[in-house]
PDB file of C-alpha atoms in Angstrom:
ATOM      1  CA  UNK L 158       0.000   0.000   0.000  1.00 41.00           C
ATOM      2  CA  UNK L 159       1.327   3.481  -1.003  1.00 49.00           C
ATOM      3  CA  UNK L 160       1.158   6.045   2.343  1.00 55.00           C
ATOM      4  CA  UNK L 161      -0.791   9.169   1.316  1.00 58.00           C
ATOM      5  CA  UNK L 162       1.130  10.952   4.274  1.00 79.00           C
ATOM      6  CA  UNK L 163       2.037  14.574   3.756  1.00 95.00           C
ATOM      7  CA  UNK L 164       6.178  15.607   3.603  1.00 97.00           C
ATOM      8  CA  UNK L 165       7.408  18.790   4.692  1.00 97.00           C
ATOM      9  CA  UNK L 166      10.470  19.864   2.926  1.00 97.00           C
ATOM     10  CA  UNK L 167      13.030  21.904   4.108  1.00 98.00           C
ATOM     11  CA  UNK L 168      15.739  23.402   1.553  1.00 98.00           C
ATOM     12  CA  UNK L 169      19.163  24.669   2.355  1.00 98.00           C
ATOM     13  CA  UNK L 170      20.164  23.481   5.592  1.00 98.00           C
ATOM     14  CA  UNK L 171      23.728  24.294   6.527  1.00 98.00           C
ATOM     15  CA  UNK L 172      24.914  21.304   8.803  1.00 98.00           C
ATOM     16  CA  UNK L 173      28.812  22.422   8.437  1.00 98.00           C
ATOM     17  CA  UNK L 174      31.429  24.422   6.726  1.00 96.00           C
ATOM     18  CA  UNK L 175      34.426  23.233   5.135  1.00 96.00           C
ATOM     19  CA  UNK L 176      37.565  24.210   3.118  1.00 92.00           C
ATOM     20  CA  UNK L 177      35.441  27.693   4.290  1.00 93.00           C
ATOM     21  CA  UNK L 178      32.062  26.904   2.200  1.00 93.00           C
ATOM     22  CA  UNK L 179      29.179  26.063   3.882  1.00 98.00           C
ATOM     23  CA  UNK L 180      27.392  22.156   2.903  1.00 98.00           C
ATOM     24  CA  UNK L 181      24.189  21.892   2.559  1.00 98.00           C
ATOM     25  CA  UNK L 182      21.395  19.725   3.391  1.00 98.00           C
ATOM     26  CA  UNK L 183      17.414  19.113   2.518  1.00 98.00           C
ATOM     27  CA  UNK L 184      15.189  17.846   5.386  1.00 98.00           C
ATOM     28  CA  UNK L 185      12.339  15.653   4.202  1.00 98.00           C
ATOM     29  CA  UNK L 186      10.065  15.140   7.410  1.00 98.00           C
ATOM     30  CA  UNK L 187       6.741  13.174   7.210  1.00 97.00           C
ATOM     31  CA  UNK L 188       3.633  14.720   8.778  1.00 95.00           C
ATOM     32  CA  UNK L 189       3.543  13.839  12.854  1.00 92.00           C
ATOM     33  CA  UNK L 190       2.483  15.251  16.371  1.00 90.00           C
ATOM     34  CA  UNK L 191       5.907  13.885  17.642  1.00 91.00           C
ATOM     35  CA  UNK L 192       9.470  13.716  16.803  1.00 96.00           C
ATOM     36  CA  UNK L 193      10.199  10.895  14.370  1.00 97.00           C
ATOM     37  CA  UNK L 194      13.387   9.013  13.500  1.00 97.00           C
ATOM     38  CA  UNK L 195      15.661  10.227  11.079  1.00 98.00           C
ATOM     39  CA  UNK L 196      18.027   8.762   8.497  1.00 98.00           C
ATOM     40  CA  UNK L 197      20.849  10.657   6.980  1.00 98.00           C
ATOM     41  CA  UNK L 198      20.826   9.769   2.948  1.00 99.00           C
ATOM     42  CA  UNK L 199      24.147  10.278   1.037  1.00 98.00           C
ATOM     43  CA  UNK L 200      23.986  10.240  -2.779  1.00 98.00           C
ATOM     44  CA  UNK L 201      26.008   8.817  -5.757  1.00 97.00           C
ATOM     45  CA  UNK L 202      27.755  10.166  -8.300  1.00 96.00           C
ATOM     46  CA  UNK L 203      31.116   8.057  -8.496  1.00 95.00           C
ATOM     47  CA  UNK L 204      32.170  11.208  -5.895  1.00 97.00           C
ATOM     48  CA  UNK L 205      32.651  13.501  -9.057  1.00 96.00           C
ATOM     49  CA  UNK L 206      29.347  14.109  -9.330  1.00 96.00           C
ATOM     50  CA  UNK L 207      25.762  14.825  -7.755  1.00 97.00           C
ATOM     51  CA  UNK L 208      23.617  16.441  -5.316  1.00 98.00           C
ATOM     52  CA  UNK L 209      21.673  16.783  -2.249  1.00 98.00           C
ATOM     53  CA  UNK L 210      18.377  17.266  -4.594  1.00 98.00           C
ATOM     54  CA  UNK L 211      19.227  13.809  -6.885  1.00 97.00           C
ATOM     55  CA  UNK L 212      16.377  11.778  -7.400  1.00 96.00           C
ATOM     56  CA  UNK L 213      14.237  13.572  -4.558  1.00 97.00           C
ATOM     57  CA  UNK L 214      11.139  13.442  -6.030  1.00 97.00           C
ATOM     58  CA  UNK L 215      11.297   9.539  -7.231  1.00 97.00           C
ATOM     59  CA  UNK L 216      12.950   8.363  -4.278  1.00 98.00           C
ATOM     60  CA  UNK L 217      13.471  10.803  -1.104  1.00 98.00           C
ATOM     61  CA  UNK L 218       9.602  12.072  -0.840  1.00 98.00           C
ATOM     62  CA  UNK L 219       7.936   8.648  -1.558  1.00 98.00           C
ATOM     63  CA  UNK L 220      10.562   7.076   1.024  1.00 98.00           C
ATOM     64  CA  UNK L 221       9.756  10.035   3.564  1.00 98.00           C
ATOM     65  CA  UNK L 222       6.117   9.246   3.541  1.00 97.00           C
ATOM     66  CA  UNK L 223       6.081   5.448   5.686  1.00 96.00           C
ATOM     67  CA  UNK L 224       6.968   7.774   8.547  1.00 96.00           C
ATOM     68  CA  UNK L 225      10.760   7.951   8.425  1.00 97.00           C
ATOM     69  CA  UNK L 226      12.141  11.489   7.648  1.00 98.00           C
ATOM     70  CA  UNK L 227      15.149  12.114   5.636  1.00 98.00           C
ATOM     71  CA  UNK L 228      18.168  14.257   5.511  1.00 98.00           C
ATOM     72  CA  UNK L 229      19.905  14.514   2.250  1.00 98.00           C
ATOM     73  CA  UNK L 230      23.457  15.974   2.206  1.00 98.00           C
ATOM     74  CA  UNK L 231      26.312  17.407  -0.030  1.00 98.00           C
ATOM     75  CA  UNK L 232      29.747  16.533   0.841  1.00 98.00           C
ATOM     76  CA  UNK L 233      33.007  17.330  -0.796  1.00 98.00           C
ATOM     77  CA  UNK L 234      33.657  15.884  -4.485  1.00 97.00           C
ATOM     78  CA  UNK L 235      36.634  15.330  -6.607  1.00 97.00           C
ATOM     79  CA  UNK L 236      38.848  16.750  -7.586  1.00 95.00           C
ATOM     80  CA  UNK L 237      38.588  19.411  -5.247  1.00 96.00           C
ATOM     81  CA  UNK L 238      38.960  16.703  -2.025  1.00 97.00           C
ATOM     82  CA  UNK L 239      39.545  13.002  -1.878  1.00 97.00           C
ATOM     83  CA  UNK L 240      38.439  10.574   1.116  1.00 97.00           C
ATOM     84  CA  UNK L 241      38.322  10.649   3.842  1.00 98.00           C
ATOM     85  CA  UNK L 242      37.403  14.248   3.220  1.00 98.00           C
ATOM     86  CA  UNK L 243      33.276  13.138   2.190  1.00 98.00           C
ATOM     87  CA  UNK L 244      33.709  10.899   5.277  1.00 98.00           C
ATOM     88  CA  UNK L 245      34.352  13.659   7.507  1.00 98.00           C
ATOM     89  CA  UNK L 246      30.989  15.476   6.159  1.00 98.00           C
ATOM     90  CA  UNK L 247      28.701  12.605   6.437  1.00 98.00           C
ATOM     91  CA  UNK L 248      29.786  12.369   9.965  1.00 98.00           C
ATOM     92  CA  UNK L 249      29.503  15.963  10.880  1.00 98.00           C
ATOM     93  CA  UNK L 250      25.952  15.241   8.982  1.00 98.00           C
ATOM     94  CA  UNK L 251      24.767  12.484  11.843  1.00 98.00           C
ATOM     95  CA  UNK L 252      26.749  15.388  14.270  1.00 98.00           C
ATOM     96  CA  UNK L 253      24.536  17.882  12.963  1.00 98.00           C
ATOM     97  CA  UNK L 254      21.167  16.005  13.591  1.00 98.00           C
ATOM     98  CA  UNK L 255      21.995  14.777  17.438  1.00 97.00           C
ATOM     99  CA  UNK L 256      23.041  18.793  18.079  1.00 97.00           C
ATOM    100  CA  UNK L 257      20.157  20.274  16.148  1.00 97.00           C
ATOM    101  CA  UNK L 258      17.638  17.788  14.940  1.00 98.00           C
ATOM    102  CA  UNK L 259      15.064  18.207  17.642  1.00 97.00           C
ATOM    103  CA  UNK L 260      14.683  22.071  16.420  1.00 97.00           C
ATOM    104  CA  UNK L 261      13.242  20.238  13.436  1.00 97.00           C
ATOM    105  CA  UNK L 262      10.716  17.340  14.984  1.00 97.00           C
ATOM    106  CA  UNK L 263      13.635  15.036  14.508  1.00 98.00           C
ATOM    107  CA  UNK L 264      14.614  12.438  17.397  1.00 97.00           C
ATOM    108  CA  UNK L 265      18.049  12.521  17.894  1.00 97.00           C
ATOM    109  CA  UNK L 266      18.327   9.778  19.460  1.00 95.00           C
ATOM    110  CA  UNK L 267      16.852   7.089  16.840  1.00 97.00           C
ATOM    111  CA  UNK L 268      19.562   8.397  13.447  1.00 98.00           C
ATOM    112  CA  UNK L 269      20.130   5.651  10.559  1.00 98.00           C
ATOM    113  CA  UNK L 270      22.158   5.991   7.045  1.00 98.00           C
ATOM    114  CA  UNK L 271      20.983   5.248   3.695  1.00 98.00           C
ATOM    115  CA  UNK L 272      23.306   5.391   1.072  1.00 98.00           C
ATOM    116  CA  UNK L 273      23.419   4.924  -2.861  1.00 98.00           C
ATOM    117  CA  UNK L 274      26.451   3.721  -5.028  1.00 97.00           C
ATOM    118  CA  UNK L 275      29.524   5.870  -3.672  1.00 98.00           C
ATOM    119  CA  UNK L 276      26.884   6.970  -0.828  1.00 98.00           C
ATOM    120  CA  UNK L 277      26.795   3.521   0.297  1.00 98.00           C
ATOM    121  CA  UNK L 278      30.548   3.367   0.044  1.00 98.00           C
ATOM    122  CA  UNK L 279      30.579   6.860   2.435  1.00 98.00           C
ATOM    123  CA  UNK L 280      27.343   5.308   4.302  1.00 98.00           C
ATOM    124  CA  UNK L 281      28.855   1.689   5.136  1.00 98.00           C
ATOM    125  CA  UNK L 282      32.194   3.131   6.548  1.00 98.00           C
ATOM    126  CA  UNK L 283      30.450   5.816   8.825  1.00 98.00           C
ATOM    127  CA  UNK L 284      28.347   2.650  10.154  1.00 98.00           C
ATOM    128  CA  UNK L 285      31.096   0.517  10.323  1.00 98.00           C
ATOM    129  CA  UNK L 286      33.488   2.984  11.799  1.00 97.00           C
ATOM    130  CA  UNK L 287      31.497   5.137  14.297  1.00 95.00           C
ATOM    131  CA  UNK L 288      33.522   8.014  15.353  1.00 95.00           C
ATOM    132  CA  UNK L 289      33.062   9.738  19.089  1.00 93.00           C
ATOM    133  CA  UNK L 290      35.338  12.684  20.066  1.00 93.00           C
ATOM    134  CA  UNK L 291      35.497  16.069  21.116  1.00 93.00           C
ATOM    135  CA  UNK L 292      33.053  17.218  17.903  1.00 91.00           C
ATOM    136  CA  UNK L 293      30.091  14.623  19.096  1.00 95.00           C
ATOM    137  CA  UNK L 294      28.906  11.417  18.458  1.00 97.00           C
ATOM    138  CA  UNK L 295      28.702  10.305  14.740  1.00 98.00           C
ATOM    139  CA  UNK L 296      27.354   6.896  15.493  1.00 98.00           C
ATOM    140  CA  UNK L 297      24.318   5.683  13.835  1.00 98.00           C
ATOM    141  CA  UNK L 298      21.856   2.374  14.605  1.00 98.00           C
ATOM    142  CA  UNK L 299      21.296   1.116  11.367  1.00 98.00           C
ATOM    143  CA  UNK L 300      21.991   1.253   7.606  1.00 98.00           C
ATOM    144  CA  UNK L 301      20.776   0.538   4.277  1.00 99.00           C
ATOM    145  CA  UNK L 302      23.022   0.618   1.340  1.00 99.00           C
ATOM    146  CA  UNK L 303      22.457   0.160  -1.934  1.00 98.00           C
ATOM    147  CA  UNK L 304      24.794  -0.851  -4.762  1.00 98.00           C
ATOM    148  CA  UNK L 305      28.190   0.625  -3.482  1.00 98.00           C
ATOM    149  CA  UNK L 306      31.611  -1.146  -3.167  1.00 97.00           C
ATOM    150  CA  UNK L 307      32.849  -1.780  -0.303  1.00 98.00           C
ATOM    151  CA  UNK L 308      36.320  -3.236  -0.747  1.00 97.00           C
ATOM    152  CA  UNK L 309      38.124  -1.086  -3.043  1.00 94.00           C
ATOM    153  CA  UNK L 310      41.052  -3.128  -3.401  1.00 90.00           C
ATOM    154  CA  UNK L 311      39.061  -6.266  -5.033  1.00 90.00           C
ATOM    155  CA  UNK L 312      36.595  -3.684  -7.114  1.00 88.00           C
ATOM    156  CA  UNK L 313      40.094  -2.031  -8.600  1.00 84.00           C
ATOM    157  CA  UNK L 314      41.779  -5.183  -9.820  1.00 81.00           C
ATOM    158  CA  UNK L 315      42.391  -4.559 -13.459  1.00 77.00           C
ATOM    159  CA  UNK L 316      44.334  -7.024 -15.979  1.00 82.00           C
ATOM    160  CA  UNK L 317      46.583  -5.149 -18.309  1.00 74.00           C
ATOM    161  CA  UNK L 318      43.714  -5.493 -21.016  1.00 84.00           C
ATOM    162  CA  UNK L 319      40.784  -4.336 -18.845  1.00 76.00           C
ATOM    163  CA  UNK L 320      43.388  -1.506 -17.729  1.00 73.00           C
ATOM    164  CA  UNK L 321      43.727  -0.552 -21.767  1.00 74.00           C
ATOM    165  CA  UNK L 322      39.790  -0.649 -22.390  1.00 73.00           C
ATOM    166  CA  UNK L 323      37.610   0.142 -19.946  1.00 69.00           C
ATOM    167  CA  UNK L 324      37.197   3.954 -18.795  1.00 63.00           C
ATOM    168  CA  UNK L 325      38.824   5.145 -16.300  1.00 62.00           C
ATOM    169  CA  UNK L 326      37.024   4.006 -12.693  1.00 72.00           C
ATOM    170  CA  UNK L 327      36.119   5.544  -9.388  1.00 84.00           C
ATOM    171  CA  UNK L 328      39.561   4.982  -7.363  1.00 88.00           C
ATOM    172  CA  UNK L 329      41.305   7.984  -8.363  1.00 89.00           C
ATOM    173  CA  UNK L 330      38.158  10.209  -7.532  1.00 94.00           C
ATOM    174  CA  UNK L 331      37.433   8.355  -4.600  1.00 96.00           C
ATOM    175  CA  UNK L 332      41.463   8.184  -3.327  1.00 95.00           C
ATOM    176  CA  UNK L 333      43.262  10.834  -5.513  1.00 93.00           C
ATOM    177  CA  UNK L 334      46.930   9.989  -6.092  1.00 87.00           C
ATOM    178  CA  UNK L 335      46.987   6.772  -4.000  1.00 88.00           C
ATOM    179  CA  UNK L 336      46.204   3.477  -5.335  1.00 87.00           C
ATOM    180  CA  UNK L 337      43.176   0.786  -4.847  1.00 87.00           C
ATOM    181  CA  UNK L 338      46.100  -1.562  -2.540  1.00 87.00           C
ATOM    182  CA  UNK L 339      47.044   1.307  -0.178  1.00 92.00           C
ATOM    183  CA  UNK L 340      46.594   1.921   3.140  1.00 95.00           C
ATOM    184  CA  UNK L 341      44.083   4.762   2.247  1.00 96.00           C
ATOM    185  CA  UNK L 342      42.114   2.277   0.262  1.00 94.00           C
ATOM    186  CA  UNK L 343      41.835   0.307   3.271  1.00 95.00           C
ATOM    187  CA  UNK L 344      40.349   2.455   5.368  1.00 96.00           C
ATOM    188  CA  UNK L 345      37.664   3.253   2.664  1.00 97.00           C
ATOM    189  CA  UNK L 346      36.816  -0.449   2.491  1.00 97.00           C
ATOM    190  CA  UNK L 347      33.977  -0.825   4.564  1.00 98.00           C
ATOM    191  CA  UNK L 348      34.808  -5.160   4.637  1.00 98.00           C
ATOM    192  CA  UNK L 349      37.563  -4.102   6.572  1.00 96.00           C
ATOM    193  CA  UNK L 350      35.655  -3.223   9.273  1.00 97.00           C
ATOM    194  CA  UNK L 351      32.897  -5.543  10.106  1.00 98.00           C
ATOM    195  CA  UNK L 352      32.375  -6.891  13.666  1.00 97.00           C
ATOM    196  CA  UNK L 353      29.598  -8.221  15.959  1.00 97.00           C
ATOM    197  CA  UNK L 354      28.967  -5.014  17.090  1.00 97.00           C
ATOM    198  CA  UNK L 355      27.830  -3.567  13.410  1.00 98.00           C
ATOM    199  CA  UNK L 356      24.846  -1.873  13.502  1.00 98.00           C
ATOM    200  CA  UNK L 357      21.605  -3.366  11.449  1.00 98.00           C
ATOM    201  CA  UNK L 358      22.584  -2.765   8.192  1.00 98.00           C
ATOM    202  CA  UNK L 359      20.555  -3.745   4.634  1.00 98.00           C
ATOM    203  CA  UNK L 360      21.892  -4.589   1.512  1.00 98.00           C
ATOM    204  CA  UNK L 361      20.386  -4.278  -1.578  1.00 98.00           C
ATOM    205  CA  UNK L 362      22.086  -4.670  -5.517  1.00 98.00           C
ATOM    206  CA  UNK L 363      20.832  -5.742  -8.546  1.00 98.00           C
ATOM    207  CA  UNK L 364      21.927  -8.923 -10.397  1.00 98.00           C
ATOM    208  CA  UNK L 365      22.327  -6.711 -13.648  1.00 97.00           C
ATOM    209  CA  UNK L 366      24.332  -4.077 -12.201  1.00 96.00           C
ATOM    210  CA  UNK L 367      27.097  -3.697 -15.149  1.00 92.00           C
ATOM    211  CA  UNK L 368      29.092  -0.867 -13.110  1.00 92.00           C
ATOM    212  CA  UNK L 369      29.268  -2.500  -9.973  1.00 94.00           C
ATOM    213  CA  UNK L 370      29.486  -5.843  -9.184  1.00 94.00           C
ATOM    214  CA  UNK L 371      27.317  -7.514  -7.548  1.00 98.00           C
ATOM    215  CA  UNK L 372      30.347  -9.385  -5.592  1.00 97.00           C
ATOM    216  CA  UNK L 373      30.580  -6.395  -3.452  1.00 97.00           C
ATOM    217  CA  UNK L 374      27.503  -6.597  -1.604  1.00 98.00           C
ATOM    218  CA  UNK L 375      27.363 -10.361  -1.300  1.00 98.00           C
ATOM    219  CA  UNK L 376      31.213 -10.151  -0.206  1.00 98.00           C
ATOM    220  CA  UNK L 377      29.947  -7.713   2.680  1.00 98.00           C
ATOM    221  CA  UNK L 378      26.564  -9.443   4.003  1.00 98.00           C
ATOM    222  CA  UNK L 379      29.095 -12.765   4.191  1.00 98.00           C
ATOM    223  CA  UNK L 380      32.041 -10.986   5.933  1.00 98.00           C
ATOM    224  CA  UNK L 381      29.057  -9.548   8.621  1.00 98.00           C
ATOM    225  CA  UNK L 382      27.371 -12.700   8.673  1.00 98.00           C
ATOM    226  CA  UNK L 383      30.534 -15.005   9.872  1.00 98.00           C
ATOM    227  CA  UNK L 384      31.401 -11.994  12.447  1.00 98.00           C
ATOM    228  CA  UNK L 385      28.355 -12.348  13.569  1.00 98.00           C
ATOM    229  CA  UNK L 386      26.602  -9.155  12.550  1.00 97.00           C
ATOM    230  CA  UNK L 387      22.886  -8.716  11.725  1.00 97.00           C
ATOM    231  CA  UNK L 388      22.455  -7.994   8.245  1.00 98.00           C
ATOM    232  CA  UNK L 389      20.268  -8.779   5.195  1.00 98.00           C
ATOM    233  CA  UNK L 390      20.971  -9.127   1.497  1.00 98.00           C
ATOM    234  CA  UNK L 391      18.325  -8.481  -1.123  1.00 98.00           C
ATOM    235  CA  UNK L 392      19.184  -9.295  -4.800  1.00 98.00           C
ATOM    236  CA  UNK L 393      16.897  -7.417  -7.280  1.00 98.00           C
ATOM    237  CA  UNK L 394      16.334  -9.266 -10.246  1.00 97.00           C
ATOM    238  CA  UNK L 395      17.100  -7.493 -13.219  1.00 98.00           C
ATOM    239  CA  UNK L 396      18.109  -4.060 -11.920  1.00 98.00           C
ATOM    240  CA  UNK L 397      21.531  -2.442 -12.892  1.00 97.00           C
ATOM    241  CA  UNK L 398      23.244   0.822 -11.347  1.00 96.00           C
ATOM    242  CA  UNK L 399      20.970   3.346  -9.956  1.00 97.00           C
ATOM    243  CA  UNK L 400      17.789   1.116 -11.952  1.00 97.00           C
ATOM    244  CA  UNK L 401      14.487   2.316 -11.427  1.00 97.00           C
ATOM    245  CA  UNK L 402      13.845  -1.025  -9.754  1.00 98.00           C
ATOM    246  CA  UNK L 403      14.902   0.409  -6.506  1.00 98.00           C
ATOM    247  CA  UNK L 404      12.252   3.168  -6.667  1.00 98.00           C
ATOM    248  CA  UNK L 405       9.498   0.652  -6.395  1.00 98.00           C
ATOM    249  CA  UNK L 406       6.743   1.686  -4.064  1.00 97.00           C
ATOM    250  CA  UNK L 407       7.553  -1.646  -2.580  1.00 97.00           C
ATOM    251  CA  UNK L 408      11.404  -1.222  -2.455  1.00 98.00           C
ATOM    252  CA  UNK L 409      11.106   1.527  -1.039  1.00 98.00           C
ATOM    253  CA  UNK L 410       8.336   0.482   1.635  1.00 98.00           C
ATOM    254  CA  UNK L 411      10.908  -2.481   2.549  1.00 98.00           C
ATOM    255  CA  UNK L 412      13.814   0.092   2.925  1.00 98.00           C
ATOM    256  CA  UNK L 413      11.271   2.044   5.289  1.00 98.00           C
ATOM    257  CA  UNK L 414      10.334  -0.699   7.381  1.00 98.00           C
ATOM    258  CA  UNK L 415      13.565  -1.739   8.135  1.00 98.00           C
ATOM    259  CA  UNK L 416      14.511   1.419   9.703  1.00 98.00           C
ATOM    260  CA  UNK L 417      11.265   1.875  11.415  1.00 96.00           C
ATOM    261  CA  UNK L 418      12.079  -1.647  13.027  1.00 97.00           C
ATOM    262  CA  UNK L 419      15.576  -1.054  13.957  1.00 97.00           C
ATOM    263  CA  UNK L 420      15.304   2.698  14.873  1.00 95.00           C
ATOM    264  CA  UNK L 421      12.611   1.826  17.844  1.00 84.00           C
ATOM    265  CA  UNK L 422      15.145  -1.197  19.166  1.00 71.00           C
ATOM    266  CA  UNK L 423      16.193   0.003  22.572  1.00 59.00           C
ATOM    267  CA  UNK L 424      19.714   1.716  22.867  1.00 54.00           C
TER     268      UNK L 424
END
């Protein structure tokens, strides 16, 4: 069933400021008397390219309505910055919400991340690698990420051939001058990281995906599984990179639920 809920959109947040330029973010909170739980969703764009605003209409609204609000972010892009430089926003994103979300009907205390292609990259690290200091708590309770890569070594391998013919791929936005088997590259690979104590996280990829392989998200739910994470994998049939298929009012209800289940488990 599609929710006929209302969505109240808020443009042109400013959550932080770096390399002295604010970044931006657009709040999309479903109609309630009470604060409701928030996730914070990082786009694609092979981290050359996109925005806050991508695919808001087909995706973000419909998403917001099951009662889960949404805040969309820009973060740093090649070639102006490199990783961890987009980690660092997405974290002062989750920062941003615990400091300042209840201003908005937000609860700051239930905060997910939902992340698309090099989103889910940025998405599964953040989730994988919660960060507390002196700025705040960047922690979240659950994830759901869709399509990224999440060991950059494996999704760089090239033979010579493949090297000579294929365009040129998303390590050198994502890691600038360093290469897919440095210690850089690493830290960007989310399968490094898994443990028992990994938040709820949902994969989703399709089988048809012809920029990223499906490997990568089947490589992750295993490496969670055997350290004895919770974590499910959903293969959609016939969808590639960024498909449509995702958008489904059904997808998208599944996607919802799941955070609506995991953001009410107790802390």
């Amino acid at each position: 069933m599609v929710s006929t809920r209302s969505v109240e959109v808020t443009s042109g947040l400013v959550y932080s400021e770096a390399d002295g330029l604010p970044l931006q973010a657009d709040l999309y909170r479903p109609d309630s008397d009470g604060p409701v739980p928030v996730v914070v969703y990082v786009h694609g764009g092979g981290f050359e390219v996109g925005s806050r605003s991508d695919r808001a209409r087909e995706r973000l609204v419909p998403f917001a309505t099951h009662g889960v609000a949404v805040l969309s972010v820009d973060y740093r892009l090649a070639p102006a910055a490199h990783f961890p430089a987009p980690l660092h926003d997405v974290r002062n994103a989750i920062r941003w919400i615990r400091n300042n979300g209840s201003d908005h009907g937000l609860d700051t205390t239930r905060i997910g991340i939902w992340g698309a292609s090099a989103g889910a990259l940025l998405s599964a690290v953040a989730a994988l690698q919660p960060e507390v200091n002196e700025l705040g708590d960047a922690s979240v309770q659950a994830a759901a990420l869709w399509f990224g890569v999440y060991d950059v070594a494996a999704a760089g391998a090239r033979s010579w051939l493949e090297a000579a013919v294929l365009p040129s791929s998303f390590e050198k936005a994502l890691l600038g001058a360093q290469t897919p088997q440095s210690d850089l590259a690493r830290e960007a690979s989310a399968i490094e990281s898994v443990s028992a104590d990994a938040p709820p996280i949902l994969l989703a990829h399709g089988d048809r995906d012809q920029m990223v392989s499906i490997a990568q998200s089947a490589d992750l739910h295993r490496a969670l599984v055997r350290a004895g994470g919770r974590t499910t994998f959903v293969t959609v049939g016939g969808a590639g990179h960024e498909d449509v298929r995702f958008e489904t009012p059904a997808h998208l209800a599944m996607t919802a639920a799941f955070f609506e289940t995991e953001l009410t488990q107790p802390m």
